[in-house]
CSV table of C-alpha atoms and ligand atoms in Angstrom, one decimal:
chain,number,residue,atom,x,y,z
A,1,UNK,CA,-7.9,17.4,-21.8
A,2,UNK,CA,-4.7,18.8,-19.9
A,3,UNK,CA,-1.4,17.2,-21.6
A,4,UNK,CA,0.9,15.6,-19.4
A,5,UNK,CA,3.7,18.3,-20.3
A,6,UNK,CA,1.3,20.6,-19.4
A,7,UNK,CA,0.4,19.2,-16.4
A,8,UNK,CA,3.7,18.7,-15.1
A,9,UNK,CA,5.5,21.9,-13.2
A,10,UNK,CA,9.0,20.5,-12.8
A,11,UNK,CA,10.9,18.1,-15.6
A,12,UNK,CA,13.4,15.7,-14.4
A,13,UNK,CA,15.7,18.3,-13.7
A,14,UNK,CA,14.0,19.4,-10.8
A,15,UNK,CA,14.5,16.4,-9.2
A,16,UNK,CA,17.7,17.0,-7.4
A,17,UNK,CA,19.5,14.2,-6.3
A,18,UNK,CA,20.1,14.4,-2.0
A,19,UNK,CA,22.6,12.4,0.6
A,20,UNK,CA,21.2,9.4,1.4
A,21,UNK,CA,19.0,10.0,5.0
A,22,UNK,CA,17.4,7.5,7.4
A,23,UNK,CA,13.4,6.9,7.1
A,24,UNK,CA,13.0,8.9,10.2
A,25,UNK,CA,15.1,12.0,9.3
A,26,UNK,CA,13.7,12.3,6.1
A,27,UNK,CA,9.7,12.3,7.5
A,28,UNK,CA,11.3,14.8,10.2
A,29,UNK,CA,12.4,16.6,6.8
A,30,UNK,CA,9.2,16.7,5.1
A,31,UNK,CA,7.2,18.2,8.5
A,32,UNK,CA,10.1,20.7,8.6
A,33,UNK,CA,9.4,22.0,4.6
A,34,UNK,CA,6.0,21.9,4.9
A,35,UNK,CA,5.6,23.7,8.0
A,36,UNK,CA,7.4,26.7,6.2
A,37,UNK,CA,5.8,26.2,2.7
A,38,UNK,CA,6.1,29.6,1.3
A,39,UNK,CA,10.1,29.2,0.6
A,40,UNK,CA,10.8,26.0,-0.3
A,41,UNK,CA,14.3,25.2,-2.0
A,42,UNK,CA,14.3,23.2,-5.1
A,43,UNK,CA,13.1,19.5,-5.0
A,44,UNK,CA,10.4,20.7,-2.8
A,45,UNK,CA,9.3,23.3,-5.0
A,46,UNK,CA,5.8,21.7,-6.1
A,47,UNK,CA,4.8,20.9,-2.1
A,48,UNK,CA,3.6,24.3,-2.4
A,49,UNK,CA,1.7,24.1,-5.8
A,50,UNK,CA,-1.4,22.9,-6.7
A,51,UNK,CA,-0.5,20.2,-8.7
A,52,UNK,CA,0.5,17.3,-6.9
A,53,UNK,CA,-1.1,14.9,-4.8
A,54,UNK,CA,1.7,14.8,-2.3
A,55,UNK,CA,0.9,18.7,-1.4
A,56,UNK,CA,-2.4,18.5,-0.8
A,57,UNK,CA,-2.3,15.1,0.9
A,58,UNK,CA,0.6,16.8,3.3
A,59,UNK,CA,-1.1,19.8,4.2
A,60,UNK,CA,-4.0,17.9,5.9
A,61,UNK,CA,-1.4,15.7,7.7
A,62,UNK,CA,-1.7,12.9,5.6
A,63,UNK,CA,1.2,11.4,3.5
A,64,UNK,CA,0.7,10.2,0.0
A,65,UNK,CA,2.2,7.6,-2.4
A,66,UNK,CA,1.6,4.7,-4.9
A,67,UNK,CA,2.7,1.2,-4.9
A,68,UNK,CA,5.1,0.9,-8.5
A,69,UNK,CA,6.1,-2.4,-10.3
A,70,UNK,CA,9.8,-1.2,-10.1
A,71,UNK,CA,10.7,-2.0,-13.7
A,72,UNK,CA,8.3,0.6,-15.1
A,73,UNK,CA,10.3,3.0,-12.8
A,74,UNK,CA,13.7,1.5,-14.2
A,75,UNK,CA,12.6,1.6,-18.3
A,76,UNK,CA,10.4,4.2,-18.3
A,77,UNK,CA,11.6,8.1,-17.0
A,78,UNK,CA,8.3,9.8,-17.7
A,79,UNK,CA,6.5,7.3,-15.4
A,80,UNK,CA,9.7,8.1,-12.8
A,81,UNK,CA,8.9,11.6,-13.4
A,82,UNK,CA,5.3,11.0,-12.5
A,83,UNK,CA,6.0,9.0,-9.3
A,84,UNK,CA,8.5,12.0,-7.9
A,85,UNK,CA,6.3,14.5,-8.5
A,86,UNK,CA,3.1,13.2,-7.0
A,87,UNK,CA,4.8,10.9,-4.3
A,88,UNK,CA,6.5,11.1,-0.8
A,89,UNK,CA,6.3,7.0,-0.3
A,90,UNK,CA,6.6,4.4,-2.8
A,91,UNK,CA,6.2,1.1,-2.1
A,92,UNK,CA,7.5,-1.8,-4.7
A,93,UNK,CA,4.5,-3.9,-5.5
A,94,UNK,CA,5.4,-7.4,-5.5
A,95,UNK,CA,9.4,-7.4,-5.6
A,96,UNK,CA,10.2,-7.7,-1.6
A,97,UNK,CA,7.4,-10.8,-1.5
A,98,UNK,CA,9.3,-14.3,-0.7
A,99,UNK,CA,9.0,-15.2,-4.1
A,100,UNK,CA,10.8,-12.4,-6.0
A,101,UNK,CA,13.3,-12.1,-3.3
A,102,UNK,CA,14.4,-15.8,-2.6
A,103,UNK,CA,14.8,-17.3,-6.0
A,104,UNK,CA,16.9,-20.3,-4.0
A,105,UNK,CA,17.1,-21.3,-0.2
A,106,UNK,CA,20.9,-19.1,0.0
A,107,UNK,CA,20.1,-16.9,-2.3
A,108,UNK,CA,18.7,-12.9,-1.7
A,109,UNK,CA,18.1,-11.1,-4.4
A,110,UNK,CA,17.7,-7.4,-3.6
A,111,UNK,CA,18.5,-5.9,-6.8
A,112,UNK,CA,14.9,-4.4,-7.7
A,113,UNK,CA,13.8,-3.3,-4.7
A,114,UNK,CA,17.7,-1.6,-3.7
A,115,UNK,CA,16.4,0.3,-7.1
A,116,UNK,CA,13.6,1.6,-5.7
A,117,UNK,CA,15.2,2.8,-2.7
A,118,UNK,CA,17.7,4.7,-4.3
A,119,UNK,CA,15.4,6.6,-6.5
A,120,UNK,CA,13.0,7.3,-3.7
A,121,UNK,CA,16.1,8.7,-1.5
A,122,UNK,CA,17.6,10.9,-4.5
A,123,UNK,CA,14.0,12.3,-4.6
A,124,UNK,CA,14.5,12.4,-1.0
A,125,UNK,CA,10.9,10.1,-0.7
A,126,UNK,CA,10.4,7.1,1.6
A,127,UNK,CA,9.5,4.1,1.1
A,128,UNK,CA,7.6,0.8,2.5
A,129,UNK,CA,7.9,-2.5,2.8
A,130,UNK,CA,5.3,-5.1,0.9
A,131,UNK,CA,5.4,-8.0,2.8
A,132,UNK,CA,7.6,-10.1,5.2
A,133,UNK,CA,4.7,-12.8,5.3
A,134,UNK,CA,1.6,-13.5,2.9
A,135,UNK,CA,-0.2,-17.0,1.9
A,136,UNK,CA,0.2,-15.6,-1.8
A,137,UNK,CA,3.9,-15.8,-1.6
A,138,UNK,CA,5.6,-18.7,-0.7
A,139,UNK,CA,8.4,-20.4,-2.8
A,140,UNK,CA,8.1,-24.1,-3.5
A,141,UNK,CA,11.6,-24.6,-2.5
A,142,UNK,CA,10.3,-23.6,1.3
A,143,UNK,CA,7.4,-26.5,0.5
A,144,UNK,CA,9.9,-28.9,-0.1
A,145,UNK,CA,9.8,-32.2,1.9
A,146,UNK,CA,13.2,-31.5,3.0
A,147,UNK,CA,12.5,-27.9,4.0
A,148,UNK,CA,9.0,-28.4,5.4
A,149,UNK,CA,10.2,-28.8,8.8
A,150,UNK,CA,12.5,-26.1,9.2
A,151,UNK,CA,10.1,-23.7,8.0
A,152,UNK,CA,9.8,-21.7,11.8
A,153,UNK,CA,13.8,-21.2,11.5
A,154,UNK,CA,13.9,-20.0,8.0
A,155,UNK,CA,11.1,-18.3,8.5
A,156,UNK,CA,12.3,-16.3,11.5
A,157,UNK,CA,16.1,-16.2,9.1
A,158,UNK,CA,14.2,-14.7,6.2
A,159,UNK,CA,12.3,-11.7,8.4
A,160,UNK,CA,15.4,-11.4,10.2
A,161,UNK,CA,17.9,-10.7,6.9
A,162,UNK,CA,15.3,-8.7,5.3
A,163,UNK,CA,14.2,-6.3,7.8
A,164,UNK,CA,18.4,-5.8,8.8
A,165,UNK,CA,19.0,-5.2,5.1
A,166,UNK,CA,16.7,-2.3,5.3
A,167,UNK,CA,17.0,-1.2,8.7
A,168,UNK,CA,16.4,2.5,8.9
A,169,UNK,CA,15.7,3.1,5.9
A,170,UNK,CA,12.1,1.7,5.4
A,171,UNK,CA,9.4,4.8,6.6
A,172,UNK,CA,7.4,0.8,7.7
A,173,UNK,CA,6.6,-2.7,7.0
A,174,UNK,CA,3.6,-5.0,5.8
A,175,UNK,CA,4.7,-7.2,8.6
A,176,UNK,CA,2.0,-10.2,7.7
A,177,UNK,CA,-0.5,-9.3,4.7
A,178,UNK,CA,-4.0,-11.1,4.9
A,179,UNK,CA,-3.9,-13.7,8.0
A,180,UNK,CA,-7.8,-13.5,8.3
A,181,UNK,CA,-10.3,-15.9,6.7
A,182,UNK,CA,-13.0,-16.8,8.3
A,183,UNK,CA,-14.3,-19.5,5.7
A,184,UNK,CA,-11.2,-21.6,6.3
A,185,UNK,CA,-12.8,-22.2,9.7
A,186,UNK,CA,-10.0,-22.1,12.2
A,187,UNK,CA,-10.0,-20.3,15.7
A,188,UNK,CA,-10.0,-16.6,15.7
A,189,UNK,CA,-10.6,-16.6,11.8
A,190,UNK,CA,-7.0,-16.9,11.1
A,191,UNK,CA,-6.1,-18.5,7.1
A,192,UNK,CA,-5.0,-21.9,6.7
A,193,UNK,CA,-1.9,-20.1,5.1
A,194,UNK,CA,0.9,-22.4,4.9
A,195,UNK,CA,2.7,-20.2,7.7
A,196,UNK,CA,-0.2,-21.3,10.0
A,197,UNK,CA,-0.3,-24.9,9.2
A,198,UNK,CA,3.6,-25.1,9.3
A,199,UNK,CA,4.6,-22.6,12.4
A,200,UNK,CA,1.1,-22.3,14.2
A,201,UNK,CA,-1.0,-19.6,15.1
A,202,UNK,CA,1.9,-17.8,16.7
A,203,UNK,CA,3.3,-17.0,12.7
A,204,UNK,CA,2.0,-13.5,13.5
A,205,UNK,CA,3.3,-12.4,17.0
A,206,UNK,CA,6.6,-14.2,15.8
A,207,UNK,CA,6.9,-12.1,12.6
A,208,UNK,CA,6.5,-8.5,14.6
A,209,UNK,CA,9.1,-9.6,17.2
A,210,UNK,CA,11.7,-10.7,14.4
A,211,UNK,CA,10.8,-7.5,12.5
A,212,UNK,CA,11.1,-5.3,15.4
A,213,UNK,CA,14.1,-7.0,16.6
A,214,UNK,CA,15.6,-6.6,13.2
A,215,UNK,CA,14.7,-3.1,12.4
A,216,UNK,CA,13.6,-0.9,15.4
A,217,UNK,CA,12.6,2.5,13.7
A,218,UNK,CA,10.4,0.6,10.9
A,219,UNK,CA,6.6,1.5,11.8
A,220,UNK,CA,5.3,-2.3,11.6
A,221,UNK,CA,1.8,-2.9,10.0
A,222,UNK,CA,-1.0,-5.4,10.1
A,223,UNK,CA,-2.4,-4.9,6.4
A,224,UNK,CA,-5.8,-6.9,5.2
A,225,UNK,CA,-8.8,-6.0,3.0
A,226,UNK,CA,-12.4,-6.9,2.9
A,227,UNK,CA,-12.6,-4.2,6.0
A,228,UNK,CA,-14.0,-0.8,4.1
A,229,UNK,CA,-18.0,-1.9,3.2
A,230,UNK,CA,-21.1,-1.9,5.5
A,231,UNK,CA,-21.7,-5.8,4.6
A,232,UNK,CA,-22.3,-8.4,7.0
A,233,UNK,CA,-19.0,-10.2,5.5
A,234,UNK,CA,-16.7,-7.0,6.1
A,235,UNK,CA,-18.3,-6.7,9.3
A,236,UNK,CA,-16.9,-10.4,10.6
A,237,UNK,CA,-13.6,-9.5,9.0
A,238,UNK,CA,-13.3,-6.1,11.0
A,239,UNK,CA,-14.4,-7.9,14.5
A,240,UNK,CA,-12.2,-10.9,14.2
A,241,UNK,CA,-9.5,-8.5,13.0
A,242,UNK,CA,-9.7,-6.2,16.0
A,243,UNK,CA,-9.7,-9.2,18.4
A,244,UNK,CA,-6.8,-10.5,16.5
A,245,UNK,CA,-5.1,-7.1,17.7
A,246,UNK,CA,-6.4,-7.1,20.6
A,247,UNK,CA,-4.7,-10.3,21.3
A,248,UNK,CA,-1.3,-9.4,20.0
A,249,UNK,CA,-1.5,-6.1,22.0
A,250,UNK,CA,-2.0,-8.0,25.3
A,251,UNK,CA,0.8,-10.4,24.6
A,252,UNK,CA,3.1,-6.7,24.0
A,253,UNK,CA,3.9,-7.7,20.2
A,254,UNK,CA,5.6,-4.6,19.0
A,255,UNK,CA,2.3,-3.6,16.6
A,256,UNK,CA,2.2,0.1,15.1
A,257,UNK,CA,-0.6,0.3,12.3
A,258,UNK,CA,-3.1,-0.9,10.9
A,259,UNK,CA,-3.4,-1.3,7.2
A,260,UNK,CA,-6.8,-1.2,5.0
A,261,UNK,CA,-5.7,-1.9,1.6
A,262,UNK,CA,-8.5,-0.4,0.2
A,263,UNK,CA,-9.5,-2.2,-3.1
A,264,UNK,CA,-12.7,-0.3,-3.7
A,265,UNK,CA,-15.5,-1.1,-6.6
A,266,UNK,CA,-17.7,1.4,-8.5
A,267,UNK,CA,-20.5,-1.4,-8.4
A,268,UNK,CA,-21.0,-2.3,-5.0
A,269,UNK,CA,-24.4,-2.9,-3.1
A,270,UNK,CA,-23.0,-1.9,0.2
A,271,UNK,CA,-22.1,1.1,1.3
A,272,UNK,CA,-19.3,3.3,3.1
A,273,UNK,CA,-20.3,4.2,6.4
A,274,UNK,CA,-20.4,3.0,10.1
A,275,UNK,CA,-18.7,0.0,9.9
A,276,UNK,CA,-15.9,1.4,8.6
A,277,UNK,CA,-15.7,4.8,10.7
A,278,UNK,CA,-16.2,2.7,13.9
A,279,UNK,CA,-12.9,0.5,13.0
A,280,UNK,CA,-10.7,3.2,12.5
A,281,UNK,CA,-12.1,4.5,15.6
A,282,UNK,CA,-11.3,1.1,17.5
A,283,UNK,CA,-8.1,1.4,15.8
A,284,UNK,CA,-6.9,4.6,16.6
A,285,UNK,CA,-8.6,4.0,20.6
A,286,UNK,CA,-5.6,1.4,20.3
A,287,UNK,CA,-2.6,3.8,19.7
A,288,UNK,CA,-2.3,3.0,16.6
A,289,UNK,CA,-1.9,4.5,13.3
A,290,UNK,CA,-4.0,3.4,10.3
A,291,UNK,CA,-2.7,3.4,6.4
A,292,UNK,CA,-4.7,3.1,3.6
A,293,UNK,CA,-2.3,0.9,1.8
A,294,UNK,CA,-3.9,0.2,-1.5
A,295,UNK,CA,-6.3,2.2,-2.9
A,296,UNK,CA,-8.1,1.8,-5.8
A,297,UNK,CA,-11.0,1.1,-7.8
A,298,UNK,CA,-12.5,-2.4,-10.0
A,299,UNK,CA,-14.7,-0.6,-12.2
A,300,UNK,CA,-15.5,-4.2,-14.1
A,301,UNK,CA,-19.2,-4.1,-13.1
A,302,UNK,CA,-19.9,-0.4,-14.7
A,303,UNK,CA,-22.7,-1.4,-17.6
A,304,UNK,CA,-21.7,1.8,-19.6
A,305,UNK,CA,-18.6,1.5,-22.1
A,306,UNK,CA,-18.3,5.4,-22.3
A,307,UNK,CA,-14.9,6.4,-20.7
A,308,UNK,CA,-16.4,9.9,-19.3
A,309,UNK,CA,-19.3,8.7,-17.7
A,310,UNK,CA,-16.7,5.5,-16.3
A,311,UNK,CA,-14.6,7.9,-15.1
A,312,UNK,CA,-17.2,10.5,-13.1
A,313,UNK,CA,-18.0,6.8,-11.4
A,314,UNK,CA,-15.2,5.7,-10.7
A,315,UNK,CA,-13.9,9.3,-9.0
A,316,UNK,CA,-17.6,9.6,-6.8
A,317,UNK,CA,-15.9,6.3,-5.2
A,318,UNK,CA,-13.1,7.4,-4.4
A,319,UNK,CA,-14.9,10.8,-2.7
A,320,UNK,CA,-17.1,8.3,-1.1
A,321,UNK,CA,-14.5,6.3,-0.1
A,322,UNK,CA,-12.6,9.0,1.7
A,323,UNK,CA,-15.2,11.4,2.8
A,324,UNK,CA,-15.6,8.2,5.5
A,325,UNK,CA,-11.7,6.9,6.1
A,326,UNK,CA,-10.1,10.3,6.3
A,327,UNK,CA,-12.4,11.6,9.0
A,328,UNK,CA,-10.7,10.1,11.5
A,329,UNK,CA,-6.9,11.7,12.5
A,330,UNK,CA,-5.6,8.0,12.7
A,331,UNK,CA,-5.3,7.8,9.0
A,332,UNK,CA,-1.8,9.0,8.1
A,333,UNK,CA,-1.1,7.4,4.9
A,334,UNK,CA,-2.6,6.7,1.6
A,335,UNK,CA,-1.1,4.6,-0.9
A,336,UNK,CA,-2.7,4.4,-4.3
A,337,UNK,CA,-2.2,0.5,-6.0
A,338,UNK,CA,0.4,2.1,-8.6
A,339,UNK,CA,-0.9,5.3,-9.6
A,340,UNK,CA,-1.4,5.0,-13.4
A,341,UNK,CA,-4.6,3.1,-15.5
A,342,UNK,CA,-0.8,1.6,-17.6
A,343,UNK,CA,0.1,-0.8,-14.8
A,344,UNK,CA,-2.7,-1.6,-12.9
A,345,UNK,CA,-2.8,-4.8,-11.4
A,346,UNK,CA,-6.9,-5.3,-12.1
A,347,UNK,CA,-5.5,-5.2,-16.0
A,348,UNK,CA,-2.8,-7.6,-15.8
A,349,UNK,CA,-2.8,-9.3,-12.5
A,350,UNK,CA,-4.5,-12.6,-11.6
A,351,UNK,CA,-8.0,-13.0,-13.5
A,352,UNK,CA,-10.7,-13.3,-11.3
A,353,UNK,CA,-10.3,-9.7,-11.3
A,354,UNK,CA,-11.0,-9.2,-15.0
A,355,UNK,CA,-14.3,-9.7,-16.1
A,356,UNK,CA,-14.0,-7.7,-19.0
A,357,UNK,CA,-10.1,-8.5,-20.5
A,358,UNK,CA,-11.2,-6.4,-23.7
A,359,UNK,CA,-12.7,-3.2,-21.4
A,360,UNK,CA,-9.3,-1.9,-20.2
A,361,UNK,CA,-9.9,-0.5,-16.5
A,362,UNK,CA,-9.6,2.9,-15.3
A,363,UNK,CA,-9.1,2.5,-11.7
A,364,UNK,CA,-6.5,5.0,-11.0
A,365,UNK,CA,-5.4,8.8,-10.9
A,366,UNK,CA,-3.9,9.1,-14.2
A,367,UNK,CA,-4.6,7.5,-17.4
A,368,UNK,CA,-2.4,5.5,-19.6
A,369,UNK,CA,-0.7,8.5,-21.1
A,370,UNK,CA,-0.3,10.0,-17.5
A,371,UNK,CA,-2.6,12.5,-17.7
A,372,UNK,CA,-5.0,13.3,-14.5
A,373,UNK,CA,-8.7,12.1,-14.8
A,374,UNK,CA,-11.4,12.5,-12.4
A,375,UNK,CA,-10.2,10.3,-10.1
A,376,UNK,CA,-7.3,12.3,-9.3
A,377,UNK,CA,-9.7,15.5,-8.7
A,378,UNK,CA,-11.2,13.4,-6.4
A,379,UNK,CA,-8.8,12.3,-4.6
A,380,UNK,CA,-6.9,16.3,-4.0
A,381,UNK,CA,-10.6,17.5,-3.2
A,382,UNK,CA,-11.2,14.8,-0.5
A,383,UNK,CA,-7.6,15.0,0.9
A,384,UNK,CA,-8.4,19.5,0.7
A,385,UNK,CA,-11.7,18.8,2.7
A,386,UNK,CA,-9.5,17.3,5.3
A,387,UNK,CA,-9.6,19.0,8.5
A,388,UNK,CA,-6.1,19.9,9.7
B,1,LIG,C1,-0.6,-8.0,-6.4
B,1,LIG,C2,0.3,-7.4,-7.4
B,1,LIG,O1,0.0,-6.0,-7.7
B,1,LIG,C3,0.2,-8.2,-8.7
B,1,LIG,O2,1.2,-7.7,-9.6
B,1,LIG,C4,0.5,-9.7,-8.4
B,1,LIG,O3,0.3,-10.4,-9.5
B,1,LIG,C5,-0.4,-10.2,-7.3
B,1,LIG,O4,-0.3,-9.3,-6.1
B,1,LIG,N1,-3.3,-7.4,-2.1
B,1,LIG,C6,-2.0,-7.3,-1.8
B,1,LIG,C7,-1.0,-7.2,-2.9
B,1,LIG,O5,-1.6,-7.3,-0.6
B,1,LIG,O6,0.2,-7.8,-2.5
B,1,LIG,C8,-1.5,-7.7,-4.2
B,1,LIG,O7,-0.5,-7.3,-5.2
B,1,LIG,C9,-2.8,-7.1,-4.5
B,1,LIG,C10,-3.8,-7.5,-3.4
């Protein structure tokens, strides 16, 4: 087993703090470096090495990076480390939701994710926005009786101070997260989120145009899952999804990418294939770009215990996984769901997505110590086998 020291070329000090540069300037940057790879100037040094994600994911014209709970960035410098060598993008997981950011109806609170940002631009990295609108997220203070029927205007306040707060400096946004659903049974498939029950329908074309409005140079992104397997299920999702854009498109909502989150399992009767090629396809046929914003692995239904033979499973996902989505040129972005087995979400996040509390799982690129497993081998090779 490699050791994390080994394993990592460049110790903090290599991470040279830069002037702070818009989102756009700084991707302009990263194109620049890469394109002349052989003499590259400090903080870029490991673009050309072998050992980071980031270089192999940029050389085939894709950019890579991991969602990150921003405290474990904050407390914990070896996990910093970690992140600034294998990352160009970070985006916070949960901390720019409504919930973490609007404590009380006047009050902001953009302490965590300003954090972030300033360690992603002294490591000269971007980062993303995780979301201006999700059913998963909405204070009780908004619920309120006395709220309730303001919602559209504090709605349309919230998008507004967010986006501004960030404006330039955000590479894009999860504009609305997970607006699809067909059980709930309403026209086009759309969620009975409390956003749709309280604004309308029109939640989602008015969220773009406040984001737009707010932030021009922000890429803005539809992001949903239950899009990636061959299933009859995924297959409804992707159609009424696509007719959803089609819709927005032909009302001109200002509409850049698409997201797939990408929450894969080892166990899975379905697999990766057609359906999945043919909606990046009908994406990209629609100008836009597609992100895999999410990526990883629920390795809950594996029968085995043995960590190796987990592992080897878990990694021939991800290869299967990508061998499909990164065919197609649309895909510019890949986003791991934090990037170490320590924080994953399927370990400490909400339940139905722990079958097994006293199997840890081992969904991600590097263990709990921060050392590469498989998964991280599968992950350069597939991003390697990348035509450029
Ligand atoms: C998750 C976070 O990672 C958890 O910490 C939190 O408890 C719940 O939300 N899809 C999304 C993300 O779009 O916002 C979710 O993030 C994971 C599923």
């Amino acid at each position: 087993m490699i050791t994390r020291r080994q394993f990592t070329r460049f110790g903090a000090a290599a991470a040279v703090a830069a002037a702070v540069q818009p989102a756009d300037s700084l991707l302009a940057d990263w194109t620049h470096r890469i394109q002349g790879s052989s003499a590259l100037p400090g903080s870029f040094g490991d673009v050309a090495g072998a050992r980071s994600l980031r270089a192999h994911a940029w050389r085939h014209g894709l950019i890579f990076g991991s969602a990150v709970i921003v405290r474990n960035v904050e407390d914990d410098p070896e996990f910093a480390e970690l992140i600034a060598e294998q990352c160009v993008i970070v985006v916070p997981t949960s901390e720019l939701k409504w919930v973490a950011l609007r404590p009380a109806p006047d009050k902001y609170d953009f302490s965590r994710p300003d954090f972030l940002l300033a360690f992603a631009q002294s490591h000269r990295m971007l980062m993303r926005g995780h979301t201006l609108c999700w059913h998963n997220s909405v204070p009780e203070w908004i619920q309120s009786p006395a709220n309730r029927p303001h919602t559209r205007q504090i709605f349309i306040d919230h998008i507004t101070t967010v986006c501004k707060h960030y404006a330039g400096r955000l590479h894009s946004w999860d504009v609305v997260n997970e607006a699809i659903l067909p059980a709930d049974g309403q026209p086009g498939g759309l969620r009975k989120s409390f956003w749709y029950e309280q604004i309308g329908p029109d939640y989602i074309e008015l969220a773009f145009r406040t984001a737009r409005a707010a932030d021009p140079h922000a890429r803005l992104t539809y992001n949903d899952y239950g899009v990636e397997y061959d299933s009859e299920e995924d297959a409804e999702r992707r159609s009424l999804i696509l007719e959803m854009l089609r819709k927005l498109q032909k009302n001109n909502v200002p509409l850049d990418a698409v997201g797939i989150q990408s929450h894969l399992k080892a166990v899975q009767h379905y697999a990766f294939g057609k359906g999945l090629a043919d909606y990046i396809e009908a994406i990209r046929q629609m100008g836009l770009d597609v992100y895999l914003t999410e990526l990883d692995v629920n390795e809950d239904d594996i029968a085995t215990n043995d960590p190796a033979e987990r592992d080897a499973i878990i990694a021939r996902t991800y290869t299967d996984y990508l061998r499909v989505a990164l065919a197609n040129r649309a895909v510019k972005l890949v986003l791991t769901w934090d990037l170490s087995d320590r924080f994953t979400w399927l370990n400490n996040g909400p339940t139905h997505h722990r079958k097994q509390p006293n199997r840890p799982q081992r969904s991600l690129p590097f263990d709990r110590n921060y050392r590469p497993k498989q998964a991280f081998f599968a992950l350069r090779d597939s991003f390697d086998r990348r035509r450029r």
